[in-house]
XYZ file of C-alpha atoms in Angstrom:
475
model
C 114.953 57.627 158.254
C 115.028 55.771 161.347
C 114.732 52.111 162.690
C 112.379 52.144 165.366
C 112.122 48.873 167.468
C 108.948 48.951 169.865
C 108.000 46.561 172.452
C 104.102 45.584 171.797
C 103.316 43.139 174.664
C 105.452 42.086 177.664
C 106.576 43.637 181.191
C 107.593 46.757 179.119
C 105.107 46.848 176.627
C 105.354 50.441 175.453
C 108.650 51.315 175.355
C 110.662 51.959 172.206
C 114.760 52.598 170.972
C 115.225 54.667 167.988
C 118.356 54.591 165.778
C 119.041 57.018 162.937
C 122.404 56.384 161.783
C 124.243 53.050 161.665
C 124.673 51.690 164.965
C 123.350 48.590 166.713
C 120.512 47.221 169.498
C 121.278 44.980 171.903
C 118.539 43.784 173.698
C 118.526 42.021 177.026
C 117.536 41.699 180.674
C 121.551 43.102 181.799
C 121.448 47.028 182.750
C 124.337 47.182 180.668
C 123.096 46.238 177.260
C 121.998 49.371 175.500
C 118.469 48.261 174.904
C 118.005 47.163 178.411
C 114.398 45.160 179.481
C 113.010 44.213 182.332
C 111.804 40.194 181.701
C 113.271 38.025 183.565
C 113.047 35.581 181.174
C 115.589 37.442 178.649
C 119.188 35.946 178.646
C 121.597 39.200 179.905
C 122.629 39.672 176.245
C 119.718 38.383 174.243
C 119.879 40.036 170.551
C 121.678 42.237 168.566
C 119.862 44.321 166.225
C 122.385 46.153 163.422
C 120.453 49.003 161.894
C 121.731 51.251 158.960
C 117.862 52.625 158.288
C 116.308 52.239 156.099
C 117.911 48.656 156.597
C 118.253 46.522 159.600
C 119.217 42.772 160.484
C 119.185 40.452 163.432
C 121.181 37.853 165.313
C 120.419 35.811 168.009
C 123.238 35.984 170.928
C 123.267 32.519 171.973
C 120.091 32.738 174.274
C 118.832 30.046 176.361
C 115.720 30.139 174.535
C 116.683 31.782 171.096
C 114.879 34.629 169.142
C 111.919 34.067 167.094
C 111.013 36.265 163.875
C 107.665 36.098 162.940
C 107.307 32.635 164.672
C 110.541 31.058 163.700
C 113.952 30.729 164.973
C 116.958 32.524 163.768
C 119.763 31.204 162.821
C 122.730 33.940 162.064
C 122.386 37.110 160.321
C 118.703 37.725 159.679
C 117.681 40.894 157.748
C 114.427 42.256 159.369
C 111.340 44.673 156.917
C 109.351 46.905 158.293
C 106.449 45.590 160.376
C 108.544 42.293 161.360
C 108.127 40.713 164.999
C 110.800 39.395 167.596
C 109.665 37.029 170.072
C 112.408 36.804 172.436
C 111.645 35.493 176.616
C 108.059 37.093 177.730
C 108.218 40.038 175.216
C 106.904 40.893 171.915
C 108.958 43.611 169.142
C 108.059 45.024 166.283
C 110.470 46.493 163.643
C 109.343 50.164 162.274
C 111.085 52.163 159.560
C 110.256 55.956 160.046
C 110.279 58.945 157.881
C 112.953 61.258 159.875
C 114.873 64.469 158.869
C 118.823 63.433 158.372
C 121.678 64.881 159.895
C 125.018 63.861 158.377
C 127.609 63.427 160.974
C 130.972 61.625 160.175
C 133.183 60.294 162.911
C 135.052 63.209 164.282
C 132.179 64.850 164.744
C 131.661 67.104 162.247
C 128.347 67.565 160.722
C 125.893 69.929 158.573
C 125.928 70.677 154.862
C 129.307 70.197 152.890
C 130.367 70.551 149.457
C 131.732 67.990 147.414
C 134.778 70.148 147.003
C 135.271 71.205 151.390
C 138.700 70.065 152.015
C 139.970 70.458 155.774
C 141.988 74.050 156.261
C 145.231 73.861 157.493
C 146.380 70.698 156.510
C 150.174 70.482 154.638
C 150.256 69.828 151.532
C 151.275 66.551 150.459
C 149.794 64.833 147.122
C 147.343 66.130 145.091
C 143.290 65.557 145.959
C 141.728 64.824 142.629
C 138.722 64.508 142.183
C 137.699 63.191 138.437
C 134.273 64.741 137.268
C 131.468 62.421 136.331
C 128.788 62.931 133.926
C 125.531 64.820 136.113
C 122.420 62.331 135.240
C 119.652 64.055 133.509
C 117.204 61.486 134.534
C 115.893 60.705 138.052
C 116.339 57.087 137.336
C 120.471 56.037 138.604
C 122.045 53.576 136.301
C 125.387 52.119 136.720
C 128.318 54.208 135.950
C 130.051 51.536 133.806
C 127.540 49.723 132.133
C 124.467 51.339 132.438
C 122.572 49.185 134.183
C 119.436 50.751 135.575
C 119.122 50.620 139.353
C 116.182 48.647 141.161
C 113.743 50.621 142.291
C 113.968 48.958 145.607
C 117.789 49.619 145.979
C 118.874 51.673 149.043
C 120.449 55.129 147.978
C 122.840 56.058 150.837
C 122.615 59.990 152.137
C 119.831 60.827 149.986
C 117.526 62.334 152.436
C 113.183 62.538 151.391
C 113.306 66.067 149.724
C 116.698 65.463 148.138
C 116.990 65.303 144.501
C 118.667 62.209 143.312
C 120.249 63.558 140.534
C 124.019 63.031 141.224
C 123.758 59.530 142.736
C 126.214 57.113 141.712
C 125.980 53.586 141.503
C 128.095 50.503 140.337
C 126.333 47.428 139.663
C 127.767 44.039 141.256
C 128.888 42.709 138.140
C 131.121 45.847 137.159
C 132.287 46.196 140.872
C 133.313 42.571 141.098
C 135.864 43.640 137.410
C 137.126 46.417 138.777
C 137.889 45.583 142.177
C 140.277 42.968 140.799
C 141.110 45.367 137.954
C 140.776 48.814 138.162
C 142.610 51.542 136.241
C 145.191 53.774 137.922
C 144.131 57.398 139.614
C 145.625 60.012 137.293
C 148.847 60.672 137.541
C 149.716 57.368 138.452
C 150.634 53.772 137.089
C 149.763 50.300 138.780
C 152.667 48.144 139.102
C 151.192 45.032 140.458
C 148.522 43.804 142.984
C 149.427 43.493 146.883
C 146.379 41.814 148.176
C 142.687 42.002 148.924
C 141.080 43.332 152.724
C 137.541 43.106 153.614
C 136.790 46.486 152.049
C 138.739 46.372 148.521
C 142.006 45.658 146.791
C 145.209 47.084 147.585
C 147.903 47.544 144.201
C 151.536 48.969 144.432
C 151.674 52.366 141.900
C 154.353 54.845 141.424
C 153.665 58.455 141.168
C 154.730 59.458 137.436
C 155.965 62.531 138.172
C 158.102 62.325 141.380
C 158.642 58.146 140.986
C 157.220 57.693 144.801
C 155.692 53.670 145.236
C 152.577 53.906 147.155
C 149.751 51.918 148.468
C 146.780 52.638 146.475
C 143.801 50.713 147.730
C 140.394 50.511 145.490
C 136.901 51.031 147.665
C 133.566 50.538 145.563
C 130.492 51.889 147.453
C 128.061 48.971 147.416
C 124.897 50.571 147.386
C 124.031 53.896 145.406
C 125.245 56.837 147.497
C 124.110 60.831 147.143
C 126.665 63.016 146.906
C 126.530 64.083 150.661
C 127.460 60.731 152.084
C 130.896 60.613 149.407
C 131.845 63.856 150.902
C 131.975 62.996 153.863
C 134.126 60.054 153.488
C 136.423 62.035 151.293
C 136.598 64.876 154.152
C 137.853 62.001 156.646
C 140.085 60.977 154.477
C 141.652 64.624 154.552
C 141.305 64.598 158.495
C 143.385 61.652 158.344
C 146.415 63.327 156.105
C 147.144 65.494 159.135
C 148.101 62.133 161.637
C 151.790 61.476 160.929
C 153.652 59.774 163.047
C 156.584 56.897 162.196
C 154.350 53.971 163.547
C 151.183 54.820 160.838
C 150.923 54.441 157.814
C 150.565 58.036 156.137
C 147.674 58.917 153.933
C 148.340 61.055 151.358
C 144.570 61.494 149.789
C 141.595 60.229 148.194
C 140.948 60.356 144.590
C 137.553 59.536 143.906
C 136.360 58.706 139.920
C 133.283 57.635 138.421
C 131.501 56.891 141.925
C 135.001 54.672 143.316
C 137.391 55.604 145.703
C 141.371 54.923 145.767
C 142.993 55.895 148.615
C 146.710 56.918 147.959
C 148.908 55.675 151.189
C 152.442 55.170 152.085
C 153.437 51.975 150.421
C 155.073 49.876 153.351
C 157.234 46.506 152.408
C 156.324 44.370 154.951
C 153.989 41.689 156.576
C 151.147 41.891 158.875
C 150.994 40.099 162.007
C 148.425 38.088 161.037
C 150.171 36.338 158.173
C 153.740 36.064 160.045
C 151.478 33.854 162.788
C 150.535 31.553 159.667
C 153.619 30.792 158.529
C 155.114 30.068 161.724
C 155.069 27.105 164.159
C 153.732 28.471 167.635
C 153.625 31.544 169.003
C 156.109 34.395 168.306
C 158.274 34.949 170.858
C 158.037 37.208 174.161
C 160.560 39.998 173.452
C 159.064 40.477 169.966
C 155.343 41.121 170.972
C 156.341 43.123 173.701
C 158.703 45.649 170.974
C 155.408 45.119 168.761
C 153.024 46.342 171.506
C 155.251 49.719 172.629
C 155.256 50.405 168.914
C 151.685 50.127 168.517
C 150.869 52.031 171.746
C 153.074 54.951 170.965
C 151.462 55.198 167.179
C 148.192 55.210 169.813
C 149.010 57.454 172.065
C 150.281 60.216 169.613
C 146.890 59.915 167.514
C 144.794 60.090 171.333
C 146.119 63.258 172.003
C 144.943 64.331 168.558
C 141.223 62.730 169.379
C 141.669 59.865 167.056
C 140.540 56.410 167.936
C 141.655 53.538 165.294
C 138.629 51.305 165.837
C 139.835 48.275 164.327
C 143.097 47.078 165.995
C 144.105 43.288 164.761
C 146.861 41.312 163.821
C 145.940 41.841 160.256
C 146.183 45.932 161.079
C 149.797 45.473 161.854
C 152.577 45.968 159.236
C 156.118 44.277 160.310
C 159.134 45.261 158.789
C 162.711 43.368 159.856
C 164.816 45.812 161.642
C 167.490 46.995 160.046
C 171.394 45.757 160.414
C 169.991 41.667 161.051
C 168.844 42.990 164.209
C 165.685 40.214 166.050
C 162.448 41.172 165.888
C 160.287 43.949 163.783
C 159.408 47.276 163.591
C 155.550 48.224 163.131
C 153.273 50.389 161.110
C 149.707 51.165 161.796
C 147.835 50.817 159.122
C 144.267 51.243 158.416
C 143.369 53.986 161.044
C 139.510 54.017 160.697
C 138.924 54.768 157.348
C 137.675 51.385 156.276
C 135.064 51.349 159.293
C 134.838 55.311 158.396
C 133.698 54.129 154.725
C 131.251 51.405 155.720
C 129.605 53.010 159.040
C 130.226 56.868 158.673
C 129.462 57.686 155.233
C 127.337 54.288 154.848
C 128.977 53.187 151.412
C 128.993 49.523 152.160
C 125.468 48.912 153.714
C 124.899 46.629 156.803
C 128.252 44.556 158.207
C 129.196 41.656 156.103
C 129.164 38.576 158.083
C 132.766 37.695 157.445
C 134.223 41.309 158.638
C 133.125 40.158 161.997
C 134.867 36.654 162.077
C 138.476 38.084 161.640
C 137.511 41.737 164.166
C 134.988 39.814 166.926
C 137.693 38.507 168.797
C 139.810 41.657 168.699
C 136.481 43.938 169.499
C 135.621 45.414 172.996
C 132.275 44.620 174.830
C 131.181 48.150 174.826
C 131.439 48.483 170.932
C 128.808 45.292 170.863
C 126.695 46.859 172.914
C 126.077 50.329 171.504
C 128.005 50.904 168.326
C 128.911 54.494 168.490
C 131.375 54.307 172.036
C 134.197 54.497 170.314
C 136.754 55.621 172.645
C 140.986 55.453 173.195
C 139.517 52.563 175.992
C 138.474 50.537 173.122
C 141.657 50.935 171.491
C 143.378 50.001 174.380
C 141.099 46.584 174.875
C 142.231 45.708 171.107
C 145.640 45.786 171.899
C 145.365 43.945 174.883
C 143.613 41.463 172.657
C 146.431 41.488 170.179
C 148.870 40.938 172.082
C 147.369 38.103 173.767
C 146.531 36.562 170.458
C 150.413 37.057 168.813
C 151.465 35.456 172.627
C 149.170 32.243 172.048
C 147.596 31.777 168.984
C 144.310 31.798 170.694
C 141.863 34.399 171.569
C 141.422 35.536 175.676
C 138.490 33.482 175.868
C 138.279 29.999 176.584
C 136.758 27.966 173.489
C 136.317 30.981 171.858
C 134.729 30.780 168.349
C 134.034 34.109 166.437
C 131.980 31.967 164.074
C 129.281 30.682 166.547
C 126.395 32.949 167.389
C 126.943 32.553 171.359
C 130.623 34.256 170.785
C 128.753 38.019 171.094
C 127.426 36.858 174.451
C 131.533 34.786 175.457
C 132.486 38.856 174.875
C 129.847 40.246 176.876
C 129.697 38.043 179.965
C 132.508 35.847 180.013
C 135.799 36.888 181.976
C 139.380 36.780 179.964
C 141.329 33.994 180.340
C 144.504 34.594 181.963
C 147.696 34.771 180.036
C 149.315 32.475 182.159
C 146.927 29.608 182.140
C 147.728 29.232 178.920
C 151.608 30.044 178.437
C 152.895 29.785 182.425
C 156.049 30.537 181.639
C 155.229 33.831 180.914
C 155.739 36.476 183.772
C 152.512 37.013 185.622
C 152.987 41.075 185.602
C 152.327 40.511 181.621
C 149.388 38.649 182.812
C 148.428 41.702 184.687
C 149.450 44.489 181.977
C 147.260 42.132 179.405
C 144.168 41.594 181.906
C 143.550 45.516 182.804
C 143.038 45.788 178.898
C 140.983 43.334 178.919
C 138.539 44.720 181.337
C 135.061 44.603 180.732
C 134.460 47.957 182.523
C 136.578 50.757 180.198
C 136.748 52.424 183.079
C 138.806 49.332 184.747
C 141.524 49.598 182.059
C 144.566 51.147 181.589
C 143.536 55.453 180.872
C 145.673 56.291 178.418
C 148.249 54.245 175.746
C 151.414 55.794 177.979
C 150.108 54.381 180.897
C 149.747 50.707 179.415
C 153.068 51.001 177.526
C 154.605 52.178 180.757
C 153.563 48.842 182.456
C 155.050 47.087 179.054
C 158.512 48.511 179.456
C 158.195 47.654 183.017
C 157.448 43.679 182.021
C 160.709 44.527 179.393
C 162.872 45.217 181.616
C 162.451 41.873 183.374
C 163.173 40.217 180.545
C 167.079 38.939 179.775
C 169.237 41.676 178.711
C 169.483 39.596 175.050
C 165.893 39.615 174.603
C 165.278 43.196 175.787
C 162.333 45.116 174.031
C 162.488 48.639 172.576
C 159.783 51.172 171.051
């Protein structure tokens, strides 16, 4: 299928943008937005328009004269049907969902038919992939795997393309993925020790292998919409993409098992804090010498998985796992954790449906302009504007925008249009070449930033060196 938004009436009355896969419209009057119009009375940035067809909602971008949906304002996250208007300056929209032939692509670019059993060739072999059988439905009508609830005919069935048979699609109603999210039984082979927290896309538990005694990570992800066979492939196929990226700064994946229509990924377990939650419990900022070890860290981890063509896509405070360095040495040493399989499991394979409203609050601030305005450039650039926004954040407690709010509607257009705030203006006792080093990531323009994560870390350990011998920085 695809979400088709048309313009009906206005200086461009005729033209159309198509979107087949997850991704996003933005809509606006700047030659930059990737739905670009020509009426003059569009704000630069005027709408965003997520689309995961068959589904699709809308949000205003702080315009000067809002966005109107069948004849009313929006407020926030709006879904849109098929055959819905936007009125936004001197145009009229309408909202089609097509009929279109599916291609299943997931983010490394790999695409065509797969088999639930294709595993990637070559990879070393670390922990077992299992993958527990479920019982094949004789019946065209999906129920839930647990309880047997039937599905609603109107529920959205992830990968399952017109001809497909939808025999084989699994489902979890809300009620039994709310119990097992906050309770769900070990993969086999293992035992769950006791829970480590909750993220935006499930709950994380400490196990221990039974065999070998290893503690890991295992973190429980329950597809919220019904989801073919195809589209579970795929995310378990990324997940084996991933178990080749080892490096000391990221945390390792060691596979997927997948029962019963959930997933539980099987990671390194890593003792630690993220960055996030060391900034909570602690009175200002944290200090100089520490972000700057924190930021070679994170830009080597970068660097090695660049070279490799793989882009994180979700670098934040959160993302990063400290650990005190050994011997009472100051400061921490960093993990990467999370490297794109969340995002992987909601936009790639589609097992989550549109964005939840609350993943953008804690990632807005963090995200580069580009990624607002069309969805799929995800490149190292991005990466690198994350980090620059990071850092920034761990240096001041605030974001690199001046009354910046990733709550309020108009913060999609602050990240657009407005320019970073410098470092300085808000700590100046901070050397201005950090200033520098943080403002080239922050570049609107990824062409304006620093190329590659060696580059950027190079200026870092320049800015390190600077620093008193006592509070020197090292990766």
């Amino acid at each position: 299928m695809a979400i088709v938004l048309r313009i009906i009436d206005g200086p461009c009355s005729g033209r159309e943008f198509r979107r087949d896969r997850l991704d996003t419209f933005v809509v606006g009057r700047s030659r930059l937005a990737s739905c670009p119009v020509a009426d003059r009375y569009l704000s630069r940035y005027h709408f965003l328009i997520e689309a995961h067809p068959p589904h699709c909602q809308v949000r205003d971008l702080g315009s000067r004269n809002g966005t109107k949906l069948n004849g009313r304002l929006i407020e926030g996250l709006v879904p849109l049907r098929d055959g819905d208007r936007l009125e936004a300056g001197d145009s009229l929209f309408e909202i089609r969902v097509e009929p279109e032939t599916h291609e299943f692509r997931d983010s490394f670019g790999n695409s065509g038919p797969l088999s639930d059993s294709e595993t990637t060739p070559g990879l070393p072999p670390t922990f077992e992939l299992f993958l527990t059988p479920r019982p094949s439905l004789v019946t065209s009508q999906t129920r839930c795997l647990e309880c047997d609830t039937p599905l609603r005919l109107e529920e959205r069935v992830d990968g399952l393309a017109p001809d497909d048979d939808p025999n084989g699609v699994a489902w979890i109603c809300p009620a039994c993925r709310d119990r097992l999210s906050r309770f769900p039984p070990p993969p086999p082979g293992y035992v769950l020790e006791r829970w480590l927290g909750r993220g935006g896309m499930g709950s994380v538990h400490l196990g221990r292998h039974l065999q070998t005694g290893t503690r890991v990570a295992i973190k429980t992800l329950i597809p919220q919409i019904a989801s073919h066979p195809r589209a579970r492939a795929y995310f378990r196929r990324e997940v084996e993409v991933m178990r080749a990226l080892r490096h000391r700064r990221i945390v390792r994946y060691y596979g997927v098992v997948e029962t019963a229509g959930r997933f539980q990924l099987i990671m390194e377990y890593v003792e630690s804090i993220d960055a996030a939650q060391r900034l909570r419990i602690q009175e200002g900022p944290m200090e100089t010498a520490t972000v700057l070890r924190i930021g070679l860290q994170l830009l080597d981890a970068l660097q090695h998985a660049h070279e490799r063509g793989y882009v994180h896509r979700d670098i934040k405070p959160s993302n990063l796992l400290l650990t005190p360095r050994p011997g009472g040495a100051v400061g921490y040493d960093l993990k990467l954790a999370d490297f794109g399989l969340a995002r992987s499991f909601r936009d790639q394979a589609g097992l989550t449906g549109l964005t939840n409203p609350g993943d953008l609050v804690g990632t807005l601030g963090f995200l580069a302009p580009d990624l607002i305005r069309d969805a799929r450039a995800v490149t190292q650039s991005s990466d690198l504007y994350s980090v620059g926004a990071t850092l920034y954040y761990l240096l001041t407690r605030e974001y690199p925008y001046l009354n910046f709010d990733p709550r309020r509607d108009d913060s999609f257009q602050v990240v657009l249009e407005h320019p970073p705030l410098p470092l300085t203006a808000r700590r100046p006792d901070l050397p201005e070449a950090l200033s520098r080093v943080l403002e080239r990531a922050l570049e609107k323009s990824p062409r304006r930033r620093w190329p590659t994560a060696a580059a950027m870390a190079d200026a870092l350990r320049r800015v390190a060196h600077l620093m008193p011998r006592s509070e020197s920085s090292g990766s």
